[in-house]
Coordinates of C-alpha atoms in Angstrom, one line a residue:
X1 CA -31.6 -1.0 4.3
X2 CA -28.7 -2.8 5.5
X3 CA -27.9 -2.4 9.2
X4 CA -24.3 -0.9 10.9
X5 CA -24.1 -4.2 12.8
X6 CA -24.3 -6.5 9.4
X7 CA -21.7 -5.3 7.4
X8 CA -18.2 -7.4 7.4
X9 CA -16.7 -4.2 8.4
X10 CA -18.3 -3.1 11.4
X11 CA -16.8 -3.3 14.8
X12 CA -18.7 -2.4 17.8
X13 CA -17.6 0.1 20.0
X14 CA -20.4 0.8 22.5
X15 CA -18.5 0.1 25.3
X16 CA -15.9 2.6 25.0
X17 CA -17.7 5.1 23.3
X18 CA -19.3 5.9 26.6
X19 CA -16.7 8.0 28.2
X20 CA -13.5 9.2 27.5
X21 CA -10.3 7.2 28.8
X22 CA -11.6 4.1 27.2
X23 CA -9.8 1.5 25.3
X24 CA -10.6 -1.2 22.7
X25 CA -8.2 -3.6 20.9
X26 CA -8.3 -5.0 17.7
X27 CA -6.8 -7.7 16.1
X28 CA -9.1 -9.4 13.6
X29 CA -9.0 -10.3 10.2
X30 CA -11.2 -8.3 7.4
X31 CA -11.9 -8.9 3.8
X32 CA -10.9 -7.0 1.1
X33 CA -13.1 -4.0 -0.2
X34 CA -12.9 -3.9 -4.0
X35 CA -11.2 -0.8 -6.0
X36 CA -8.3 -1.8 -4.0
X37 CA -5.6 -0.9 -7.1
X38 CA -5.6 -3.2 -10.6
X39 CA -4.5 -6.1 -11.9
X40 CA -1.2 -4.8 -12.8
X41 CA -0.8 -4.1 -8.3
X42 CA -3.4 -4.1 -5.5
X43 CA -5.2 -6.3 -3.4
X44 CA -7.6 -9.1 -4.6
X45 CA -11.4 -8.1 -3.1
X46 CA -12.5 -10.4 -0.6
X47 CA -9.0 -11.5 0.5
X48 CA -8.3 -11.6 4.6
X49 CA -6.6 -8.2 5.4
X50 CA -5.2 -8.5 9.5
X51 CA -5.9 -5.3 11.2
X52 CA -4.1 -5.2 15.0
X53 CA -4.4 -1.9 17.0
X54 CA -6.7 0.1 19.3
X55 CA -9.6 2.4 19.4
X56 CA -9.1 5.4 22.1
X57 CA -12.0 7.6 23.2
X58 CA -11.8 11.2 23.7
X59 CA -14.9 13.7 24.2
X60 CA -15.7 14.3 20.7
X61 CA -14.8 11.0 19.3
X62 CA -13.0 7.8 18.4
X63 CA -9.3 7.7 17.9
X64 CA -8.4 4.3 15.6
X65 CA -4.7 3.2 15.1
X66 CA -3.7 0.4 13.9
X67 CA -1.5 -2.2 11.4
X68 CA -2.9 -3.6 8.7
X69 CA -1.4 -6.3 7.1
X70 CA -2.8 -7.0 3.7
X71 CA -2.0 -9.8 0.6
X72 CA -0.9 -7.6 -2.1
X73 CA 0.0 -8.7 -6.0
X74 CA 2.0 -7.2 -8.4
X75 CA 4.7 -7.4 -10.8
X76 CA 8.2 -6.2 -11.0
X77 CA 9.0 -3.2 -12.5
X78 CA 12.5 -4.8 -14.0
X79 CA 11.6 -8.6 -14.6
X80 CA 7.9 -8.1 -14.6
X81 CA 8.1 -11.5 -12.3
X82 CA 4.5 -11.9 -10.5
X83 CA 5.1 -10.5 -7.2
X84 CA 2.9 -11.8 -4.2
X85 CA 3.7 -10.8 -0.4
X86 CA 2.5 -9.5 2.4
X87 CA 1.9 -5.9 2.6
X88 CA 1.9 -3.2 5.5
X89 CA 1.3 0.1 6.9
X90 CA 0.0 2.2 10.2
X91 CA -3.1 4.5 10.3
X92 CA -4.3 6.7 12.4
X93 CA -8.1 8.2 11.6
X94 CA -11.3 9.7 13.8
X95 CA -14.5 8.6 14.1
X96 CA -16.4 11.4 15.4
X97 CA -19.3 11.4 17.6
X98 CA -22.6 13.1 16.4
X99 CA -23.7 16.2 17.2
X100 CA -25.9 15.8 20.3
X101 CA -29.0 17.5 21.0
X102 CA -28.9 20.8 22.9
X103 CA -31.2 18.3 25.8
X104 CA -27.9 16.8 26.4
X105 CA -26.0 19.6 27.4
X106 CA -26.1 18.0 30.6
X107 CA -24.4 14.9 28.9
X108 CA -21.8 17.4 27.8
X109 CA -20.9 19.0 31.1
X110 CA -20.5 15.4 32.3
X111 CA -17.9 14.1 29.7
X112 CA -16.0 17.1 30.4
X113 CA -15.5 16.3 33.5
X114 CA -14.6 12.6 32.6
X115 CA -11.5 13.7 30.2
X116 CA -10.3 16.2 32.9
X117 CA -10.4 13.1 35.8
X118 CA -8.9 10.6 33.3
X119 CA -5.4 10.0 32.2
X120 CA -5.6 9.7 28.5
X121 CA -3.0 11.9 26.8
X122 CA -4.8 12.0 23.0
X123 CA -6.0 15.4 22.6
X124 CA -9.0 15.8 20.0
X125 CA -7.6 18.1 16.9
X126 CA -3.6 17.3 18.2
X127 CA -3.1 13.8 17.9
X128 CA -5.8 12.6 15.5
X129 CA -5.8 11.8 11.6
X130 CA -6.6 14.4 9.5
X131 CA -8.9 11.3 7.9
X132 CA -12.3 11.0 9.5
X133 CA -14.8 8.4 9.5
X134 CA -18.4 9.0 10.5
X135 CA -19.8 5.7 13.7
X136 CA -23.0 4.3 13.2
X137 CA -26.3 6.7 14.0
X138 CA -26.4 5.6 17.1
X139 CA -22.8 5.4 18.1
X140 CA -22.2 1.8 18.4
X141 CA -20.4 0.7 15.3
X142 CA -17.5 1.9 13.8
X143 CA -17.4 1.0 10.5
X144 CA -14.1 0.1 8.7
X145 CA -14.5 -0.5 5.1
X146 CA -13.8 2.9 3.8
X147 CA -10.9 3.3 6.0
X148 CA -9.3 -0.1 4.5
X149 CA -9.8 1.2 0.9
X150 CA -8.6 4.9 1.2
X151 CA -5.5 3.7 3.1
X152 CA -4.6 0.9 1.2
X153 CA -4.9 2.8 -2.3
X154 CA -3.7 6.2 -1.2
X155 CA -0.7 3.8 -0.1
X156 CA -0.2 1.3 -3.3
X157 CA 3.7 0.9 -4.2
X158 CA 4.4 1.3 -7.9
X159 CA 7.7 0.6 -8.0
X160 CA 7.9 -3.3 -6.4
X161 CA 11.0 -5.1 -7.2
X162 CA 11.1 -8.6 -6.7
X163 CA 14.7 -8.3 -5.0
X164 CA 16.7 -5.3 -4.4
X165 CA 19.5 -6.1 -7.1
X166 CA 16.8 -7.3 -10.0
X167 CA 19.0 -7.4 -13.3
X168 CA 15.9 -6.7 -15.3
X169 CA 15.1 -7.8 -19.1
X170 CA 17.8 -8.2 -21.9
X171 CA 17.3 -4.9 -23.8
X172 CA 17.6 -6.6 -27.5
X173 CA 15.9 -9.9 -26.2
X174 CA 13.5 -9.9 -23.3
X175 CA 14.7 -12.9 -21.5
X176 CA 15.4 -12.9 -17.6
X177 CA 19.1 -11.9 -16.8
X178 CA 18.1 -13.0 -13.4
X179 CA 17.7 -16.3 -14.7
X180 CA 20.5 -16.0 -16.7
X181 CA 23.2 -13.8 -16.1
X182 CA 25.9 -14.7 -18.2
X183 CA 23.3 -14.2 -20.9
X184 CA 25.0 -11.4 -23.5
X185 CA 24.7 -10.0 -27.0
X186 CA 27.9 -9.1 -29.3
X187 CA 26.5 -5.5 -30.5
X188 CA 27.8 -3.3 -32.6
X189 CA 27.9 0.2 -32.3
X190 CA 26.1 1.8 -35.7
X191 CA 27.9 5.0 -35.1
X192 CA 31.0 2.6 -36.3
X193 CA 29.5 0.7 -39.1
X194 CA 30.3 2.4 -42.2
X195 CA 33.8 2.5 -41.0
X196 CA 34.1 -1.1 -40.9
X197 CA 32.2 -1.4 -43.9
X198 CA 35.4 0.8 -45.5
X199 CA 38.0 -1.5 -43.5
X200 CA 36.8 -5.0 -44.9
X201 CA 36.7 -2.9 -48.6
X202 CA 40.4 -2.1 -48.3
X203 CA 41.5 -5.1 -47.0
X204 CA 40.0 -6.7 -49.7
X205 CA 41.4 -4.6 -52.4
X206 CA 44.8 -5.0 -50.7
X207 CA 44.5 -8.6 -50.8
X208 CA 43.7 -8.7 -54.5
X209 CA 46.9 -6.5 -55.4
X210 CA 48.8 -9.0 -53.4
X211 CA 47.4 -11.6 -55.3
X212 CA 48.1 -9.9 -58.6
X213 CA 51.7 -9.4 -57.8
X214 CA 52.5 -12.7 -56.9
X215 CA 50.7 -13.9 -60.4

């Protein structure tokens, strides 16, 4: 069984978890959980994803904000040009504490009296995620893989451009109009055909009767 402390996600966060009014920073790099999107967009597993923010501690838990900054690849939507750039977003989730033991109702009593003294303005169930994230057994690692995933897929762009004013693809040829945009096509309208088709007719018969007079 692998332990909370091995895994490349964990963070330990015994010191704050303590007592309320606590704070830990964060600003770290991470690698890449896989199922992060495709190979048409996402983020390659095992790549270095920056995460810079803070965990707060409340009675009943962990509050984690942060950035996350991550290396994402895709392809325009226009062009279809390979797209590769840095990527990111905020998230705020909880990390609750386990339910304790009714033996530590004392325990309880205590950290209630910590959040009252102290001057941390989060309030459990106001200010938290919706998104929660269970610590360690024993309260002393906060593991982050999960949150990476979930926040980087629920979040994947699907319509990257590789600049704001892409031209796009030629519609009758395929090639760049970004890399060539005087590039064009003489096309004629089909709707128009047959009457041009009845033009050159005419003009041809004309110019046989013309030739036939002056014979």
């Amino acid at each position: 069984m692998i332990r909370p402390e091995d895994s490349a996600w964990a963070i330990p966060v015994a010191q704050v978890s303590s007592r309320p009014g606590q704070r830990q920073e964060i600003d770290a790099a991470y690698p890449a959980p896989d199922g992060i999107g495709d190979q048409i967009v996402g983020v390659q597993e095992g790549s270095d994803i920056r995460v810079d923010g803070a965990f707060d501690s409340i009675v009943d838990g962990l509050v984690f904000q942060a950035h996350v900054v991550a290396p994402l690849h895709a392809e325009c939507t226009r062009c279809l040009t390979p797209i590769n750039r840095d990527w990111g977003l905020d998230t705020t989730v909880f990390f609750p504490y386990a339910p304790q033991p009714t033996g530590a109702m004392h325990h309880n009593a205590r950290a209630a009296e910590d959040r009252a003294n102290s001057e941390v303005e989060i309030i459990a169930g106001e200010d938290e995620s919706e998104d929660t994230y269970p610590l360690s057994a024993d309260g002393a690692y906060a593991d982050i893989e999960a949150l990476l995933r979930d926040t980087l897929v629920e979040n994947l762009p699907l319509q990257l451009l590789c600049k704001p004013n892409c031209r796009g693809l030629c519609p009758q040829c395929g090639i760049n109009l970004n890399e060539h945009p005087d590039h064009r096509h003489d096309v004629t309208d089909m709707r128009f055909a047959s009457l041009a088709g009845l033009k050159a007719q005419l003009e041809q018969e004309q110019g046989d009767q013309e030739s036939s007079g002056r014979a």
